[in-house]
Coordinates of C-alpha atoms in Angstrom, one line a residue:
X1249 CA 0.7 68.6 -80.9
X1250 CA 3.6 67.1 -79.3
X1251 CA 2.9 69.6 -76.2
X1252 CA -0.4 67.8 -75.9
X1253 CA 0.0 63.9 -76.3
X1254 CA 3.1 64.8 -73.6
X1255 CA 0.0 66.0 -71.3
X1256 CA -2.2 63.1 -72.1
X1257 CA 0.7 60.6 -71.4
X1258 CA 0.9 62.3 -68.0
X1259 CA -2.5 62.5 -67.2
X1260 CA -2.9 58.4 -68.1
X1261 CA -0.1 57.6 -65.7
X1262 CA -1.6 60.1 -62.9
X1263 CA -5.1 58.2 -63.3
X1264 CA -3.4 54.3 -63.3
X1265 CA -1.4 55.4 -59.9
X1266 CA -4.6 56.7 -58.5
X1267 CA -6.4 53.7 -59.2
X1268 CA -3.4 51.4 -58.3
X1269 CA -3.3 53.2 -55.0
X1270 CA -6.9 53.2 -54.7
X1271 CA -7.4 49.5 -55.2
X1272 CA -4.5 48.6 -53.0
X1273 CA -6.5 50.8 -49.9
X1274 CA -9.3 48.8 -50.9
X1275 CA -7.6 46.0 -50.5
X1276 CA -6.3 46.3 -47.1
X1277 CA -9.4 47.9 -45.8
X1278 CA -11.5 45.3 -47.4
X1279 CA -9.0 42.6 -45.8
X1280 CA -9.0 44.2 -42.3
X1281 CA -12.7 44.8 -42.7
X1282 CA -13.3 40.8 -43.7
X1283 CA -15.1 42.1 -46.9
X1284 CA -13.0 39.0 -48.8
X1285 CA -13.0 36.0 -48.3
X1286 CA -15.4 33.7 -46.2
X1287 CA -16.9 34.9 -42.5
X1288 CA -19.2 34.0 -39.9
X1289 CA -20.9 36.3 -37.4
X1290 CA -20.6 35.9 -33.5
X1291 CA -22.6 38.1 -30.8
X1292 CA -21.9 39.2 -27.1
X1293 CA -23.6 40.7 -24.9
X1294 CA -22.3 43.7 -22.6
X1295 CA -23.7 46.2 -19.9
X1296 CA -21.1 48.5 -20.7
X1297 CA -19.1 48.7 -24.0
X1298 CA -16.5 50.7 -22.5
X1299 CA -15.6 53.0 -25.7
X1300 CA -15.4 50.0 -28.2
X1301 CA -16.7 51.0 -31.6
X1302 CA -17.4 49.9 -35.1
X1303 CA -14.4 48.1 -37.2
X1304 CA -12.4 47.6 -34.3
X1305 CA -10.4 44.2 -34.1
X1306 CA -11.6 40.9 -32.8
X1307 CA -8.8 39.1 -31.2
X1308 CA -8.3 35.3 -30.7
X1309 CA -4.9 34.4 -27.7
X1310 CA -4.1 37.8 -29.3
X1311 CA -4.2 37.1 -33.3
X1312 CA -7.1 39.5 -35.3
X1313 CA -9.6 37.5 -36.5
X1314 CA -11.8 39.5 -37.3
X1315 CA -14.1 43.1 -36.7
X1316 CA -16.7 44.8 -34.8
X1317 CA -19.8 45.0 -37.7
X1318 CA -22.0 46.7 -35.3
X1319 CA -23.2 48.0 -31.8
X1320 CA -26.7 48.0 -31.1
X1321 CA -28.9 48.6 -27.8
X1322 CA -31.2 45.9 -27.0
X1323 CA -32.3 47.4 -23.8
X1324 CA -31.8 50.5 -21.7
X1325 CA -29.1 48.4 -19.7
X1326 CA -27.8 46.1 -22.3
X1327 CA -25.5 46.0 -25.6
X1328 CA -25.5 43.5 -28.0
X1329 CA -22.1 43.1 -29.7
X1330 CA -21.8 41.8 -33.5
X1331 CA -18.7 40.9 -35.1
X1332 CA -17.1 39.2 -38.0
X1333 CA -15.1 36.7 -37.8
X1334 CA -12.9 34.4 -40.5
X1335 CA -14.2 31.2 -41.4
X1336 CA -10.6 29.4 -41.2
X1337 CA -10.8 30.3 -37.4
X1338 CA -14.3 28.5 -36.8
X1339 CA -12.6 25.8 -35.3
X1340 CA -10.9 27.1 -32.2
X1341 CA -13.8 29.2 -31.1
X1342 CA -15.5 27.0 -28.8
X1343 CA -19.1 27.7 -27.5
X1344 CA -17.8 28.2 -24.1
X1345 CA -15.1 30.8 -25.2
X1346 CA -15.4 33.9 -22.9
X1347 CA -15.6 37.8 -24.6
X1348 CA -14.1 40.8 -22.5
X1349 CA -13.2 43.9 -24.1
X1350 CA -9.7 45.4 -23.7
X1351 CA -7.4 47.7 -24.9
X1352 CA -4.8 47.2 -27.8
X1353 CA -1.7 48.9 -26.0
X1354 CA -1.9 51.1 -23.1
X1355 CA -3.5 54.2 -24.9
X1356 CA -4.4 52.2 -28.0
X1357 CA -7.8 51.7 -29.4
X1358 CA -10.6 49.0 -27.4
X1359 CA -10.3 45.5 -28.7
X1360 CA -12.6 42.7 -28.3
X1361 CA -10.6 39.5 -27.1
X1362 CA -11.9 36.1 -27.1
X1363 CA -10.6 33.8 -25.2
X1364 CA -10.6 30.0 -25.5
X1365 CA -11.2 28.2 -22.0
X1366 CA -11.4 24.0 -21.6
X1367 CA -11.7 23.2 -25.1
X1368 CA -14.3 20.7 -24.1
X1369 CA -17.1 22.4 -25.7
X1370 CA -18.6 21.9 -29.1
X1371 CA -18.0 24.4 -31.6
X1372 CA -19.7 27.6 -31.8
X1373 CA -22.2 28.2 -35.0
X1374 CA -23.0 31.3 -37.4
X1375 CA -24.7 33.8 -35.1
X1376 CA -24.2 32.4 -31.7
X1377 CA -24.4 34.7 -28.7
X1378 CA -20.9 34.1 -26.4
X1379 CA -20.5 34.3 -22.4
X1380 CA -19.3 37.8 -22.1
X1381 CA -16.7 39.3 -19.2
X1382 CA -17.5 42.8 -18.3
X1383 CA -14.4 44.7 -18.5
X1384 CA -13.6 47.3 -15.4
X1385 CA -14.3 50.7 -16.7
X1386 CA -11.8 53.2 -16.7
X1387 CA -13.1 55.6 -14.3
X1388 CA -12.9 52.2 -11.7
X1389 CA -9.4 51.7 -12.7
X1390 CA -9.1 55.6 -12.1
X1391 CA -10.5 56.0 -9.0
X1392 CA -8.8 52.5 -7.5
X1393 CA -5.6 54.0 -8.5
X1394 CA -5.8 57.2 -6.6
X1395 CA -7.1 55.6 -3.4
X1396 CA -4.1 53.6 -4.0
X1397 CA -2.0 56.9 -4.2
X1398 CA -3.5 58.4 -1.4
X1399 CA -2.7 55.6 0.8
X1400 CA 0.7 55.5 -0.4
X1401 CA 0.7 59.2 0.9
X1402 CA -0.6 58.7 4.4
X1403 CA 1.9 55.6 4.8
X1404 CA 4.5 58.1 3.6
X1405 CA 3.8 60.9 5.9
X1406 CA 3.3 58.6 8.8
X1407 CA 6.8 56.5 7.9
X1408 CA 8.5 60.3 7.9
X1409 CA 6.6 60.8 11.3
X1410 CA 8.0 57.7 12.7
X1411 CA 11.4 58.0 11.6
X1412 CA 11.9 61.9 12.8
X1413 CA 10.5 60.2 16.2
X1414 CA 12.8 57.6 16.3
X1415 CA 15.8 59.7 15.7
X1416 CA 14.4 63.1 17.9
X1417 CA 12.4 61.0 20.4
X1418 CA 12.7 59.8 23.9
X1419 CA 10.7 56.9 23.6
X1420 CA 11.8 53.0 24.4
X1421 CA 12.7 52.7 20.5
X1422 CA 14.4 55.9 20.2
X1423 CA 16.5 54.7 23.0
X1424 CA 17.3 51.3 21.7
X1425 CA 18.4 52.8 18.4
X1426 CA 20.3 56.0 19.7
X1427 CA 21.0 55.8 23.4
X1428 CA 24.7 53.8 23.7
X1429 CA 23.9 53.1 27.3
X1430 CA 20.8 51.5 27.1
X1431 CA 22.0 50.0 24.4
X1432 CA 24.3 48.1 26.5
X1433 CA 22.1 47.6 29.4
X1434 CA 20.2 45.6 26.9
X1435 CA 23.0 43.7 26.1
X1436 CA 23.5 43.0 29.6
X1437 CA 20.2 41.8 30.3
X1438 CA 20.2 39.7 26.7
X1439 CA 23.2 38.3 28.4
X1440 CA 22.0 37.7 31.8
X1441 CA 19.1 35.9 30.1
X1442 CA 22.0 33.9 28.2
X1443 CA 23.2 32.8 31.2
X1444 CA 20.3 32.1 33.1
X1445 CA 19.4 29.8 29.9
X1446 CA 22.3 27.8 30.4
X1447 CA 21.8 27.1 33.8
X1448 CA 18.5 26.3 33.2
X1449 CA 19.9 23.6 30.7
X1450 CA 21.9 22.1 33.1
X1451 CA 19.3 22.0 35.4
X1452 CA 17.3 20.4 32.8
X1453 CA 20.2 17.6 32.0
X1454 CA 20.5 17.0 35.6
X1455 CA 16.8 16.5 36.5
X1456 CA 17.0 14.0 33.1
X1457 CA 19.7 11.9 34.4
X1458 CA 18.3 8.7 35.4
X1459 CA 21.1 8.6 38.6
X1460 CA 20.8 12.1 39.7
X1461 CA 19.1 12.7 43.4
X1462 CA 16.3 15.0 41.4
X1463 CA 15.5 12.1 38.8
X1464 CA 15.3 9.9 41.2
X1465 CA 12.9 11.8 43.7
X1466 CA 10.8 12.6 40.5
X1467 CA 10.9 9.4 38.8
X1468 CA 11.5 6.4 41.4
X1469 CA 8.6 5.0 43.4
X1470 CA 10.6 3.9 46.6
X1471 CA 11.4 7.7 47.0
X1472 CA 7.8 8.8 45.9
X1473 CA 6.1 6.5 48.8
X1474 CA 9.1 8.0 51.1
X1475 CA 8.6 11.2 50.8
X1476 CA 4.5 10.4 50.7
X1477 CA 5.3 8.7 54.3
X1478 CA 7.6 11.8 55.5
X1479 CA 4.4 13.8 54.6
X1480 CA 2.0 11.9 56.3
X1481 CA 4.4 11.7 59.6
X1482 CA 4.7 15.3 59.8
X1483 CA 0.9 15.9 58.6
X1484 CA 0.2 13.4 61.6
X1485 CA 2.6 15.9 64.1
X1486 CA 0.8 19.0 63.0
X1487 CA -2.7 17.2 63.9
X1488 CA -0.9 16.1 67.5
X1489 CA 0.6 19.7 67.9
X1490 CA -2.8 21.3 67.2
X1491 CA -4.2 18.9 69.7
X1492 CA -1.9 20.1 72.3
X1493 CA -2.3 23.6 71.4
X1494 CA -6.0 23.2 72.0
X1495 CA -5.1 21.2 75.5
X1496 CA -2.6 24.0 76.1
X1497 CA -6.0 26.8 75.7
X1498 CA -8.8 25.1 77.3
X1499 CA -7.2 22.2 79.5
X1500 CA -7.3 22.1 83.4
X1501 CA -3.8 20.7 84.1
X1502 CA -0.9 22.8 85.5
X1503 CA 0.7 23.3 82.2
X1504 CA -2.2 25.6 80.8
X1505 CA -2.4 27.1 84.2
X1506 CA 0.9 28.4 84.1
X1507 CA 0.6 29.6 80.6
X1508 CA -2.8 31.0 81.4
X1509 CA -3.3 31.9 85.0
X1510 CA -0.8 35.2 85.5
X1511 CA -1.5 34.5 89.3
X1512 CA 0.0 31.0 89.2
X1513 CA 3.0 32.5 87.1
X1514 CA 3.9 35.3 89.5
X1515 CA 3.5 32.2 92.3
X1516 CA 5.8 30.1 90.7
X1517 CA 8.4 32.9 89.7
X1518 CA 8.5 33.8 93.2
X1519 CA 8.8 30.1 94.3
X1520 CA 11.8 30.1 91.9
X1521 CA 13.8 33.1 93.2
X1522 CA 13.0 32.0 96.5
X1523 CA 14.8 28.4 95.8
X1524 CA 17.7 30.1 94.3
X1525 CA 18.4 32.4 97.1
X1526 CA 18.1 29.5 99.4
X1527 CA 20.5 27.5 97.5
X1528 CA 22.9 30.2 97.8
X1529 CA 22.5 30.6 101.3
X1530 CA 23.2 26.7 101.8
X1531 CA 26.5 27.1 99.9
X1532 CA 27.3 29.7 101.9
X1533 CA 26.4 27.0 105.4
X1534 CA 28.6 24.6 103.6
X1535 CA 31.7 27.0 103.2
X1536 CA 31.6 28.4 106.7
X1537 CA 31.1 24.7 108.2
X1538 CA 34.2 24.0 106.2
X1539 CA 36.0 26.4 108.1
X1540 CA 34.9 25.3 111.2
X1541 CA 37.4 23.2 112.9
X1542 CA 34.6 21.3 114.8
X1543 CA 33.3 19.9 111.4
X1544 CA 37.3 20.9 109.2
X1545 CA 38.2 17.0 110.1
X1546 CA 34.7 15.3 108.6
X1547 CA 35.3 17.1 105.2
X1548 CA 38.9 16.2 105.1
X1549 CA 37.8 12.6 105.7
X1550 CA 35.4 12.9 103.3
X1551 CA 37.6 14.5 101.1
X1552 CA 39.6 11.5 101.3
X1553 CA 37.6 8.9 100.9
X1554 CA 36.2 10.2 97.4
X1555 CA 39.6 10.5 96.1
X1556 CA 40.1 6.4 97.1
X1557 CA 36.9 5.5 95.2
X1558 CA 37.8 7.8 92.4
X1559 CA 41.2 6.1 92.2
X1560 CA 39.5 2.3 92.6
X1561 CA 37.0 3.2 89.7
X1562 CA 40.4 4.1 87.3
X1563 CA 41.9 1.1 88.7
X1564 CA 38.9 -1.2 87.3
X1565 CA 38.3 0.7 83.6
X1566 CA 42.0 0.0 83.3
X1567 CA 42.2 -3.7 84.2
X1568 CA 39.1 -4.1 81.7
X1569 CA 40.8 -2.4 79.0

């Protein structure tokens, strides 16, 4: 007897922690599922679903406010969406709000996210169909991430192709990174350059300087209208030049005939050398009458008499001095 009411006991404390336990889950799934308490019903319309199912959470700025009741086709390219949401969160849900669906975690379950916008709008009512955001499917994100991986992989190789160029190669940058000597020719030239910078500064200052010969040429109309003049004067020469370099070609006179006429030019060159010669001849008259003693006492005379006017003519530039 006492074997048996032990059993009963047992058995009565087996069945209350079954039904506590079981009442507690119902609890909590009835509380997760909004089956207390008061609700209202949104809807959303989506052309992909992307995985979400049945009882998964409804989120508001990231809070759960409620559940996905059910999934339903309304066309062959078209879900409708329903959901469940708490009456104490009416409120903030605006008819503007925007529905995208998500994922809770990066491998966790889909989640339906509503998200608030200007807060302008009026407030949604029981049943009201939201703006929806279609979410990128997975396969996208997939396929944007290995094109992203493949370029990655091409920039790779070519960055390992560039750099064994630059360090084996004889190119223009291999040189500039490797070669010590035209490293330093470089810094020559970047020097040189330096230099020639300066100057040109100075140059610069110089032509700026309101006294300076440059400025003043540049800047200073009496030296403008003097060089315009200078210009003219010697445009003016060129045009008389070229005037007598046309009289020179086609005129008549005996200065284009001795540059043209050979004849007249051999003519005159003999006329020349013949005038020479006799010149020399007449010095020679004038030495040999010198010696003559019929003539020796005229050109002593002579001599004589130019040495008294030469003497006279000092005599005079020193009395005016």
């Amino acid at each position: 007897m006492k074997k048996k009411s032990d059993y009963i006991w047992k058995l009565g404390l087996f069945v209350i922690a079954a039904l506590t336990i079981f009442l507690v889950a119902v609890y909590f799934i009835g509380k997760s599922q909004n089956l207390f308490g008061d609700t209202f019903s949104l809807k959303a319309k989506f052309k992909n679903v992307s995985g979400l199912k049945k009882g998964n959470n409804v989120l508001l700025s990231g809070i759960t406010i409620g559940t996905i009741k059910d999934i339903s086709f309304i066309s062959d390219s078209t879900v409708v969406v329903n959901m469940v949401i708490r009456e104490e969160v009416h409120q903030y849900i605006k008819t503007d709000a925007l529905a995208s669906i998500g994922s809770d975690g990066l491998m966790g379950d889909k989640v339906l996210t509503i998200s608030p916008r200007n807060g302008l709008a009026l407030m949604v009512k029981d049943g009201d169909m939201i703006v929806s955001n279609e979410a990128a499917a997975l396969e996208d994100l997939i396929s944007g991430l290995k094109k992203s991986i493949d370029n990655a992989e091409i920039i790779t190789k070519e960055l390992s192709e560039f750099s064994y160029k630059i360090n084996n190669g004889k190119g223009a940058l291999s040189k500039v990174l490797t070669d010590e000597n035209f490293a330093k020719s470089i810094d020559v030239t970047m020097n040189n350059l330096k230099a020639s910078s300066n100057e040109f500064a100075v140059f610069t200052k110089k032509i700026n300087d309101k006294d300076g010969t440059l400025s003043k040429l540049m800047t200073d109309p009496y030296y403008a209208n003097s060089i315009k003049r200078s210009l003219s004067g010697f445009e003016s020469s060129v045009s008389d030049l070229n005037v007598f370099t046309a009289k020179l070609n086609t005129g008549k006179g005996i200065l284009p005939k001795l540059i043209n006429n050979e004849r007249l030019a051999n003519s005159l060159d003999s006329t020349l050398t013949n005038l020479q010669t006799g010149s020399e001849n007449l010095i020679e008259i004038e030495q040999a009458a010198k010696q003559n003693f019929l003539l020796r006492g005229y050109f002593k005379k002579k001599k004589k008499q130019d040495a008294k006017k030469a003497l006279e003519l000092q005599k005079t530039v020193s009395a005016n001095k």
